[in-house]
Coordinates of C-alpha atoms and ligand atoms in Angstrom, one line a residue:
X1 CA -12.6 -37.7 3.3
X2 CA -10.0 -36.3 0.4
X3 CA -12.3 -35.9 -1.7
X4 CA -14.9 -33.9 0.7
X5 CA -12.3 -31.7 1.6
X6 CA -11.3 -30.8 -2.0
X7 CA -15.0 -30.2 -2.4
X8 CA -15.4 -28.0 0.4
X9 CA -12.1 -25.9 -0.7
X10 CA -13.7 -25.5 -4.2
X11 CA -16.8 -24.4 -2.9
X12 CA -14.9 -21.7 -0.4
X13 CA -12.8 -20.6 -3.8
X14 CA -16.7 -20.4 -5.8
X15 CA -18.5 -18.7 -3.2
X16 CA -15.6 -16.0 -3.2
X17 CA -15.4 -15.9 -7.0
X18 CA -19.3 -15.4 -7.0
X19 CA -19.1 -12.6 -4.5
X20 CA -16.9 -10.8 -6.3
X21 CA -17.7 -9.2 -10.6
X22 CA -18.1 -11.9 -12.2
X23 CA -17.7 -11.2 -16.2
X24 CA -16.2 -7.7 -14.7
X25 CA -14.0 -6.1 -18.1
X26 CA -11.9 -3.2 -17.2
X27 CA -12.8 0.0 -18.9
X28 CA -9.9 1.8 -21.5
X29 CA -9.6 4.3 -18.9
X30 CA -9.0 1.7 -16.1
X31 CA -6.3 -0.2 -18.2
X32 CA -4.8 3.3 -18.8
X33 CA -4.7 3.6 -14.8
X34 CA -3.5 0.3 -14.1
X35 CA -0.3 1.0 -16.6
X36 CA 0.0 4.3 -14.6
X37 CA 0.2 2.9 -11.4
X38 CA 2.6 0.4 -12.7
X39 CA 5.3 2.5 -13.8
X40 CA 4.3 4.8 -10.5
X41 CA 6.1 2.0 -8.4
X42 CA 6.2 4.6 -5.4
X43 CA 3.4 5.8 -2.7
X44 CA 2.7 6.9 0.5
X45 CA 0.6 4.8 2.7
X46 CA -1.3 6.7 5.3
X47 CA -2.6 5.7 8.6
X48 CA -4.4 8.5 10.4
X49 CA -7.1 8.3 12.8
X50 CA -8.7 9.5 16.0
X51 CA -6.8 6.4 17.5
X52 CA -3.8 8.5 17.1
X53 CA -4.4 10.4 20.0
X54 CA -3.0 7.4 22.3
X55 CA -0.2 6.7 20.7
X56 CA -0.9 3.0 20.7
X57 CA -1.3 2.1 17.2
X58 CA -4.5 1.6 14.8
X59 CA -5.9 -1.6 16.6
X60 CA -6.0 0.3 20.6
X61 CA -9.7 -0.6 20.5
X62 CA -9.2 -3.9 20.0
X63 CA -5.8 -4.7 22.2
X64 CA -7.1 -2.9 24.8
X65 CA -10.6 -4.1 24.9
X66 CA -12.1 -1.0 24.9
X67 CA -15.9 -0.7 24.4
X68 CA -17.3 1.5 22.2
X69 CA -18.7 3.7 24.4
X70 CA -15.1 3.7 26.1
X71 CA -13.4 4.5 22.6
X72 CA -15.9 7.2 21.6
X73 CA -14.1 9.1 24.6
X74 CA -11.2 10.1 22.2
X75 CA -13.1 11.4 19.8
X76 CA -13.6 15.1 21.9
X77 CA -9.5 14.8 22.0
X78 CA -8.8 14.6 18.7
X79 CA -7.9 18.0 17.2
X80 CA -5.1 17.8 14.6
X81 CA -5.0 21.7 14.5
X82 CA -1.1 21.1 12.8
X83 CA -2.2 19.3 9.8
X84 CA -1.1 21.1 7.0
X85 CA -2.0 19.5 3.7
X86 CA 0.7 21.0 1.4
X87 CA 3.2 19.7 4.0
X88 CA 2.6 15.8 3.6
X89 CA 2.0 16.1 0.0
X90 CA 5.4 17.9 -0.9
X91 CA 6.5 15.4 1.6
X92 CA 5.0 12.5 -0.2
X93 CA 6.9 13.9 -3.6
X94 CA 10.3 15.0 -2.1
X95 CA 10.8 11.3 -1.1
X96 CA 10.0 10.9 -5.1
X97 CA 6.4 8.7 -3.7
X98 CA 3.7 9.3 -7.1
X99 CA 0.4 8.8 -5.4
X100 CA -0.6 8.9 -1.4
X101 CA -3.5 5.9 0.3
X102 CA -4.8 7.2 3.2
X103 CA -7.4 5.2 5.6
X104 CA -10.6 7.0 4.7
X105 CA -12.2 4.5 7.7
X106 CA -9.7 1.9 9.5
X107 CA -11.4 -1.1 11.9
X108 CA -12.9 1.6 14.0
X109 CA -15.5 2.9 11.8
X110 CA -13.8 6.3 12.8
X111 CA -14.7 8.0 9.4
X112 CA -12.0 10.6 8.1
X113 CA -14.0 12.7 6.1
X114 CA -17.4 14.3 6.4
X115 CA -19.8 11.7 6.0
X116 CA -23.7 12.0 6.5
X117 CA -24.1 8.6 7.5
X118 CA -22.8 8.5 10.8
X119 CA -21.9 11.1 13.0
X120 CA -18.7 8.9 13.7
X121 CA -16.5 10.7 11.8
X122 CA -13.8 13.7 12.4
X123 CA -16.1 16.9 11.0
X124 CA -19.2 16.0 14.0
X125 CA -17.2 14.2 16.9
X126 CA -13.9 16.3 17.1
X127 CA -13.2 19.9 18.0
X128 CA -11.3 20.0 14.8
X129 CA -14.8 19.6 12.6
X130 CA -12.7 20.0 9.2
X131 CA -12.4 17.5 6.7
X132 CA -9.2 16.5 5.8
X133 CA -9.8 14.4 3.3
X134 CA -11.1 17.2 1.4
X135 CA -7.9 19.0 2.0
X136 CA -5.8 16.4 0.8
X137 CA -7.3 15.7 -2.1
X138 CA -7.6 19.2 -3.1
X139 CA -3.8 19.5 -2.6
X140 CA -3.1 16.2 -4.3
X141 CA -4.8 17.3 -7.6
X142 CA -2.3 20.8 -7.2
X143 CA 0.4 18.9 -6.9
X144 CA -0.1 16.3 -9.4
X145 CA -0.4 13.3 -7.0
X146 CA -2.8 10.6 -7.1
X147 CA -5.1 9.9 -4.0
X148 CA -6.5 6.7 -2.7
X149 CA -8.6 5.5 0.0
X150 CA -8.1 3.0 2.2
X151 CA -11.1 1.9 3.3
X152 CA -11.9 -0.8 5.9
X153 CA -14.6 -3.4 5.2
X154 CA -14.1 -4.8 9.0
X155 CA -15.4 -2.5 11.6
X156 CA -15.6 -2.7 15.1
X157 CA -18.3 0.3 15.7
X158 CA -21.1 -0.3 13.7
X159 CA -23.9 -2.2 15.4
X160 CA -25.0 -3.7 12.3
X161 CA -21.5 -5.4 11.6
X162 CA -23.1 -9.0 12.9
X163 CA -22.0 -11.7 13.2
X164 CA -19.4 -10.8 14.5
X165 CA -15.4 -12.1 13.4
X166 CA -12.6 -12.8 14.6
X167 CA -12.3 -9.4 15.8
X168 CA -14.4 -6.4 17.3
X169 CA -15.5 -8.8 20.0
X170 CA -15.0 -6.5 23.0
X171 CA -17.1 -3.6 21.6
X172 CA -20.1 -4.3 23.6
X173 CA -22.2 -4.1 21.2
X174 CA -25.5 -5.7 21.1
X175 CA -25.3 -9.8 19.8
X176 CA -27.5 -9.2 16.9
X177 CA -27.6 -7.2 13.4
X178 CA -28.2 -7.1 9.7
X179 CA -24.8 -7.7 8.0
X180 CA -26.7 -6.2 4.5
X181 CA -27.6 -3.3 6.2
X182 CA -24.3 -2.6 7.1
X183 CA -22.7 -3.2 3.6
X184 CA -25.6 -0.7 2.7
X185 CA -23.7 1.6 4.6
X186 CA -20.3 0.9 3.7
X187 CA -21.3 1.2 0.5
X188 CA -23.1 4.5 1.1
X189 CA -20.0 6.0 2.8
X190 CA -17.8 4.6 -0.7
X191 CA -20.8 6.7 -3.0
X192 CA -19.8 9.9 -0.5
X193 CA -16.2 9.5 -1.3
X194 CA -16.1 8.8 -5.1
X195 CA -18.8 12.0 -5.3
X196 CA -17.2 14.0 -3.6
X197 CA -13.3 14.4 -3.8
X198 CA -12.9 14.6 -7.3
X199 CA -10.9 11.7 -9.4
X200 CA -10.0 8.7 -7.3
X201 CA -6.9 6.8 -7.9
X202 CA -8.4 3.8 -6.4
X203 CA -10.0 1.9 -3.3
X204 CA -7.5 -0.5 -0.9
X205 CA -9.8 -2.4 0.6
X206 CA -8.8 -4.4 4.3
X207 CA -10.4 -6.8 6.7
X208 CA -12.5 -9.2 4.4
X209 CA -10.0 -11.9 6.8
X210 CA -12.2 -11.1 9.3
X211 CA -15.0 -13.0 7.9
X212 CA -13.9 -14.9 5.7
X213 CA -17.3 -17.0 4.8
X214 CA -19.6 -14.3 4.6
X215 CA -21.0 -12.8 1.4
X216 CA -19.6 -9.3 1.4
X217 CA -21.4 -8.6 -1.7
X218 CA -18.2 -8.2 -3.5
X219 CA -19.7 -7.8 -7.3
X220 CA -22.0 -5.2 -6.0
X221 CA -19.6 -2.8 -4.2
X222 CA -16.7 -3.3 -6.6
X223 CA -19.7 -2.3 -9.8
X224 CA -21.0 0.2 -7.4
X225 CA -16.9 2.2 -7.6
X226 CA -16.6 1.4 -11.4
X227 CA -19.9 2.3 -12.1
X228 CA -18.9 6.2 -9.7
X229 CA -15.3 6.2 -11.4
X230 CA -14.3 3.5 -13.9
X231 CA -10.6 4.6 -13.6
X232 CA -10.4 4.1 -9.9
X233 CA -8.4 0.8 -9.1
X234 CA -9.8 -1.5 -6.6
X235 CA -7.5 -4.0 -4.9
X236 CA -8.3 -6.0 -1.3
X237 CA -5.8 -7.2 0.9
X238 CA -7.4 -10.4 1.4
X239 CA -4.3 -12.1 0.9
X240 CA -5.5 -14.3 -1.8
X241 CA -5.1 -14.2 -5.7
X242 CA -7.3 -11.5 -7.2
X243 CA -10.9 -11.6 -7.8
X244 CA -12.7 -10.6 -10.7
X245 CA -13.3 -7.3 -10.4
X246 CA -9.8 -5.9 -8.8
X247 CA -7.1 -4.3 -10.6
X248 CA -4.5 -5.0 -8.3
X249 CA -2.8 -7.5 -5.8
X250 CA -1.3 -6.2 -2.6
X251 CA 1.3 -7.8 -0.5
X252 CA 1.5 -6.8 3.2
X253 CA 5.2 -7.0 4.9
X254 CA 6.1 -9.2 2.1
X255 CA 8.0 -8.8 -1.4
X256 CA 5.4 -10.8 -3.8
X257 CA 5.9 -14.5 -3.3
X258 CA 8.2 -14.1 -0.9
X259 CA 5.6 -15.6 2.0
X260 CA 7.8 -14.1 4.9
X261 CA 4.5 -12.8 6.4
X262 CA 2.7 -15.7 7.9
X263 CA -0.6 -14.0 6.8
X264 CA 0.9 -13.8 3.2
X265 CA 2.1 -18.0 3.5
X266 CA -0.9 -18.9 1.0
X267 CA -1.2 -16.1 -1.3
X268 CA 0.4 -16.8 -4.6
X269 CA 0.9 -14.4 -7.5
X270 CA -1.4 -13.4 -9.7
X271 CA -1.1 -11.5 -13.2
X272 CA -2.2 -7.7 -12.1
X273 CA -0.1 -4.7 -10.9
X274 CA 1.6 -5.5 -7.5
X275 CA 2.2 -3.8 -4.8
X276 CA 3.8 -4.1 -1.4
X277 CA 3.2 -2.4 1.4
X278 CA 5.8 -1.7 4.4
X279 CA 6.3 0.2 7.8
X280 CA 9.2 2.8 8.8
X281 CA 9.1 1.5 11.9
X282 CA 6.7 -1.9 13.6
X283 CA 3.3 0.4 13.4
X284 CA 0.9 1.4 10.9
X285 CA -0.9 4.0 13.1
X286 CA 0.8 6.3 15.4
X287 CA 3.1 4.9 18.0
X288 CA 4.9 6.6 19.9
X289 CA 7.0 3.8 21.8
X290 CA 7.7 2.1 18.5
X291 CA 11.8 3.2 17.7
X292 CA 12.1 0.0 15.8
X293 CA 13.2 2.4 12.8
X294 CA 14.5 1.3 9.4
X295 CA 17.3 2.7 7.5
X296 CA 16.8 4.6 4.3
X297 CA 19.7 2.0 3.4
X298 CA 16.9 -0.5 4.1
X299 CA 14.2 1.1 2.5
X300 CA 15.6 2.1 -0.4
X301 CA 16.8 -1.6 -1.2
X302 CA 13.0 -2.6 -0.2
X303 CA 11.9 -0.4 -3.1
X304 CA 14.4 -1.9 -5.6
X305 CA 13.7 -5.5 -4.6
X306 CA 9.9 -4.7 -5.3
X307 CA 10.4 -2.9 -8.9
X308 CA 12.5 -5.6 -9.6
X309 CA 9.6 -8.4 -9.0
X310 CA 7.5 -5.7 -11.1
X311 CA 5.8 -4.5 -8.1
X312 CA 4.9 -1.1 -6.1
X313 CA 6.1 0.1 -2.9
X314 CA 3.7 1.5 -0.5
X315 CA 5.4 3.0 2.5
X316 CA 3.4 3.7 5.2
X317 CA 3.4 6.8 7.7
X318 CA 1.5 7.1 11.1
X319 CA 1.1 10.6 11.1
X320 CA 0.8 12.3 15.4
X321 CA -2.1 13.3 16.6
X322 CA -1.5 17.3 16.3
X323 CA -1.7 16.6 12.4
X324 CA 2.3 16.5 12.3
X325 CA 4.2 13.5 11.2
X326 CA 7.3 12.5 13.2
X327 CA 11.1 13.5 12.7
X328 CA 11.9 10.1 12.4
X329 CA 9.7 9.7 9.6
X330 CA 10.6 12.8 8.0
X331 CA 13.8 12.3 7.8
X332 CA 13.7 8.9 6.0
X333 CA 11.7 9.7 3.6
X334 CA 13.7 12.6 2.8
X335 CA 16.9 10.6 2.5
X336 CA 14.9 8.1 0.3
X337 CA 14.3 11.2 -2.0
X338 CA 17.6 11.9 -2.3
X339 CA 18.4 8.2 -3.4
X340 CA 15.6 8.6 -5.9
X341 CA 16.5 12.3 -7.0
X342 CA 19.7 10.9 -8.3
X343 CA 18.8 6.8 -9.2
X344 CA 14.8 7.5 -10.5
X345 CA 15.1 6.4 -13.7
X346 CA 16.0 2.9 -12.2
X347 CA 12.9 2.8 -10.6
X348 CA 10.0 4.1 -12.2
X349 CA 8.4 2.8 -15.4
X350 CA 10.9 -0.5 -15.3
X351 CA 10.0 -4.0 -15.1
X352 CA 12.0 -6.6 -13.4
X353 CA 15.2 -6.8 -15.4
X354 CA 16.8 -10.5 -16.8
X355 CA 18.7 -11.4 -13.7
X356 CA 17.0 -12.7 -10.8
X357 CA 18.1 -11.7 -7.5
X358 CA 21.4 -12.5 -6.6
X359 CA 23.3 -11.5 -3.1
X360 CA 25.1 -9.2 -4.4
X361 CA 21.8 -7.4 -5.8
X362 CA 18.7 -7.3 -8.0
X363 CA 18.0 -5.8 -11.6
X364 CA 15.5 -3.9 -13.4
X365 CA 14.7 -3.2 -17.0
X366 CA 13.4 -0.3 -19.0
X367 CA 14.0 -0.8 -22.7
X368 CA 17.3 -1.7 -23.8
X369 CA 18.5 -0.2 -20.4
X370 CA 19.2 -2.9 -17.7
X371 CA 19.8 -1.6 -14.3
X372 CA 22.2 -3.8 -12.3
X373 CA 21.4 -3.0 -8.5
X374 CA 24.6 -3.8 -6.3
X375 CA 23.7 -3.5 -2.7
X376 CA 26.7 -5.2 -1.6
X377 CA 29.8 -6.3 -3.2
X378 CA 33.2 -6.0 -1.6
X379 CA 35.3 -6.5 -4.7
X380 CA 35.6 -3.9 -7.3
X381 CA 34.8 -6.8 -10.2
X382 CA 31.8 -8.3 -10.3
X383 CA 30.9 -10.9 -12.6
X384 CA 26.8 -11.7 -13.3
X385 CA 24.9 -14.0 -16.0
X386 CA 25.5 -13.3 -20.0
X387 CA 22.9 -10.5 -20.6
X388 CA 19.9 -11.0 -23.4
X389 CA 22.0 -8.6 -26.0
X390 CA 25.4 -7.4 -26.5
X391 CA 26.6 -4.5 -23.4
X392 CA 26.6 -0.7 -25.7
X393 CA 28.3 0.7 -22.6
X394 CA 27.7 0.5 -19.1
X395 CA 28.0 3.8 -16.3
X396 CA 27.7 4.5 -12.9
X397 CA 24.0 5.6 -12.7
X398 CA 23.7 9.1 -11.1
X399 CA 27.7 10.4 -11.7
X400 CA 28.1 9.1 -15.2
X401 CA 31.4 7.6 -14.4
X402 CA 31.9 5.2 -17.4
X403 CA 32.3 1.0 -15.8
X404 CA 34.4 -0.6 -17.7
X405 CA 32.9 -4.7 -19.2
X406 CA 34.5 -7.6 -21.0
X407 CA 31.7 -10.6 -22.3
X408 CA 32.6 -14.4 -21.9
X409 CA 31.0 -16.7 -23.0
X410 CA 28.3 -17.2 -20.1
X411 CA 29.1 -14.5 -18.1
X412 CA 30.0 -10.5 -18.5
X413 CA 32.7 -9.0 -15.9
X414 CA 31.9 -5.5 -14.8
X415 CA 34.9 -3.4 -13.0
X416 CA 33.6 -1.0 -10.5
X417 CA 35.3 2.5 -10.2
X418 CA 35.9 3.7 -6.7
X419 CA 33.2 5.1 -4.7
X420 CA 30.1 3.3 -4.0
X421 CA 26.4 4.6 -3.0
X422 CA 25.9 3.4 0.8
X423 CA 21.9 2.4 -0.3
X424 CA 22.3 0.6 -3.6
X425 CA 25.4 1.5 -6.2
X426 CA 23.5 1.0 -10.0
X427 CA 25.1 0.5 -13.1
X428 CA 23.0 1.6 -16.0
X429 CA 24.1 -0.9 -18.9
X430 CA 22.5 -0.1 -22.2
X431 CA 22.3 -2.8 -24.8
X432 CA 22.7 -3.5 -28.5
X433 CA 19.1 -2.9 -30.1
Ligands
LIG1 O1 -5.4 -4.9 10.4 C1 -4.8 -4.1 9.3 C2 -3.7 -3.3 9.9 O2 -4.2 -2.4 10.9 C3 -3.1 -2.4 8.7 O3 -4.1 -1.6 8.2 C4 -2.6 -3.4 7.7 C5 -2.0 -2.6 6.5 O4 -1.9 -3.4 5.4 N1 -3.6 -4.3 7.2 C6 -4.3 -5.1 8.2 C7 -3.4 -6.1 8.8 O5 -3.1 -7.1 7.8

């Protein structure tokens, strides 16, 4: 029995390695994007769609049963007449976020952008009938911020999406389809957006967990979006180490490794640019009943714990509706900026630094700088682990004030000086060459 078991997990792992690009190399410029995003280590996740008009989150149609012909009802509702491009994108950078992902198509099939495939999609169903897609990316590229699309393979509208999943299964749609037909389309709808919004920073794809055994033609999409744009970076949140053919692992509610998502429990750590991705509040799309808030203290120290395990955060928003995106939201990310205006350099481009995390805090590394992270520390010495070289100097990151060190023989003693940053106090020690 053992050994059929192992047989039938190796042949699960195979199919999935077939599907994907096998023999896939990534081009110079893709290598050059991947080291980009890396030292990015800061975006905006977006969740936007027509199921924003109930205020119920991104997976209504679903929770609530709701057949298609039911959920086609909010479409004529749907007219974000507030959405103001330049608004979310110097939103995205005052919180100091490098590149924006926004759900180009979520479960629904609800397409974002103007797409001649279906006339699902917010130019031909809604009273709005712009694309603001289009708009985004155009103000992205002004404003020196990378765009990707989060697009979902899963999708709960399309007749051809058969067999069904796991999910979907209250659409009432009709108990038979051509599963290649529809990747046809999902792939046509991928060809529209890496033709027509200009450079891509990458594709975030979601929802392979739906059906897990099926052939999703992995190799041929993922050639199909090198082929368009070899720079754009594919990555799949099918919470399982990379295939060939991605350029980078996402985690979902979960620092990499740290399996504290029960959909993450599995999912080990592969050797591509991470990234973890994270709510302001419980919801991903627009919920209005959701206050379950986080603290810029909390989000700020989420962004630190990910740079120091070498990985990205991507903080999502659920913008309203009207196009607007809530005070709550706004505010956060605006005290986040703040954080970053002053502490940046601890951040971006670093790598995790020598010390592992300890509960007083976590460290990155850029050069001969380490970063020491204290997020909370009652006494005003702190003693950590001998660092790699001999301490140059050590300073309150941000102020300058000069921290005063003595080395032991296993250990170094720092003394705080008074006055400490409510988020996450860093010392930026610089080391001997
Ligand atoms: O089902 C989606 C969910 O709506 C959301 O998009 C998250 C974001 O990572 N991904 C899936 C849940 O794992």
């Amino acid at each position: 029995m053992k050994h059929a078991a192992r047989l039938a997990i190796l042949l699960c792992v195979f199919s999935l390695l077939l599907q994907a690009q096998p023999g896939y190399r990534p081009s110079p410029d893709n290598l050059q994007a991947r080291q980009w995003f890396q030292q990015a280590r800061f975006g905006m996740f977006i969740h936007w769609g027509v199921y924003s008009v109930l205020g119920k989150g991104e997976w209504v149609m679903n929770n609530d049963k709701m057949p298609v012909t039911e959920y086609e009802k909010l479409a004529p509702r749907f007219n974000p007449t507030d959405f103001n491009a330049a608004e979310w994108v110097s939103l995205a950078k005052a919180a100091g976020m490098k590149y924006i992902t926004i759900t180009s198509k979520h479960h629904d099939g609800f397409a974002m952008f103007q797409t001649k495939l279906s006339p699902w999609n917010i130019v031909d169903a809604t009273p709005y009938k712009k694309d603001p897609l289009k708009m985004l990316a155009e103000e992205c590229r002004r404003q020196g911020i990378k765009l990707f699309f989060y697009h979902s393979q899963l999708d709960w509208h399309s007749p051809d999406y058969f067999p069904r999943g796991g999910t979907g299964v209250t659409a009432g749609r009709p108990e038979s389809g051509d599963f290649n037909k529809y990747l046809d389309f999902m792939d046509g709808q991928l060809r529209e957006l890496l033709t027509n919004y200009g450079p891509i920073g990458g594709i975030w794809f979601d929802g392979w967990w739906d059906r897990p055994d099926a052939n999703w033609r992995l190799g041929q999409t993922y050639q199909l979006i090198h082929d368009l744009q070899p720079a754009a970076l594919i990555g799949n949140n099918h919470h399982r180490l990379p295939n060939p053919g991605e350029d980078f692992q996402m985690f979902e509610k979960d620092l990499p490794g740290g399996h504290t998502a029960d959909f993450n429990s599995e999912s080990k750590v592969g050797e591509l640019p991470l990234e973890t991705c994270e709510t302001i509040n419980g919801a991903w799309g627009y919920n209005s009943s959701d206050k379950r808030f986080k603290s810029p203290r909390q989000l700020v120290q989420y962004l630190v714990k990910a740079a120091a395990l070498n990985a990205n955060f991507l903080l999502n928003i659920g913008p309203m509706p009207n196009g607007k995106i809530q005070p709550e939201f706004v505010e956060r990310l605006q005290q986040v900026g703040d954080w970053m205006g002053r502490n940046g350099e601890s951040v971006y481009g670093t790598t995790a630094g020598p010390i592992t995390a300890r509960p007083w805090g976590v460290t990155t590394q850029k050069g001969n700088v380490v970063y020491l992270h204290i997020f909370d520390w009652p006494d005003s010495v702190i003693a950590i682990p001998k660092l790699p070289r001999a301490v140059k100097s050590a300073q309150i990151l941000g102020r300058g004030t000069a921290v005063s060190h003595s080395t032991y023989l296993d250990h170094e003693v720092f003394k705080l000086p008074e006055g400490r940053d409510p988020y996450d106090t860093v010392v930026k020690v610089e080391l001997a060459q």
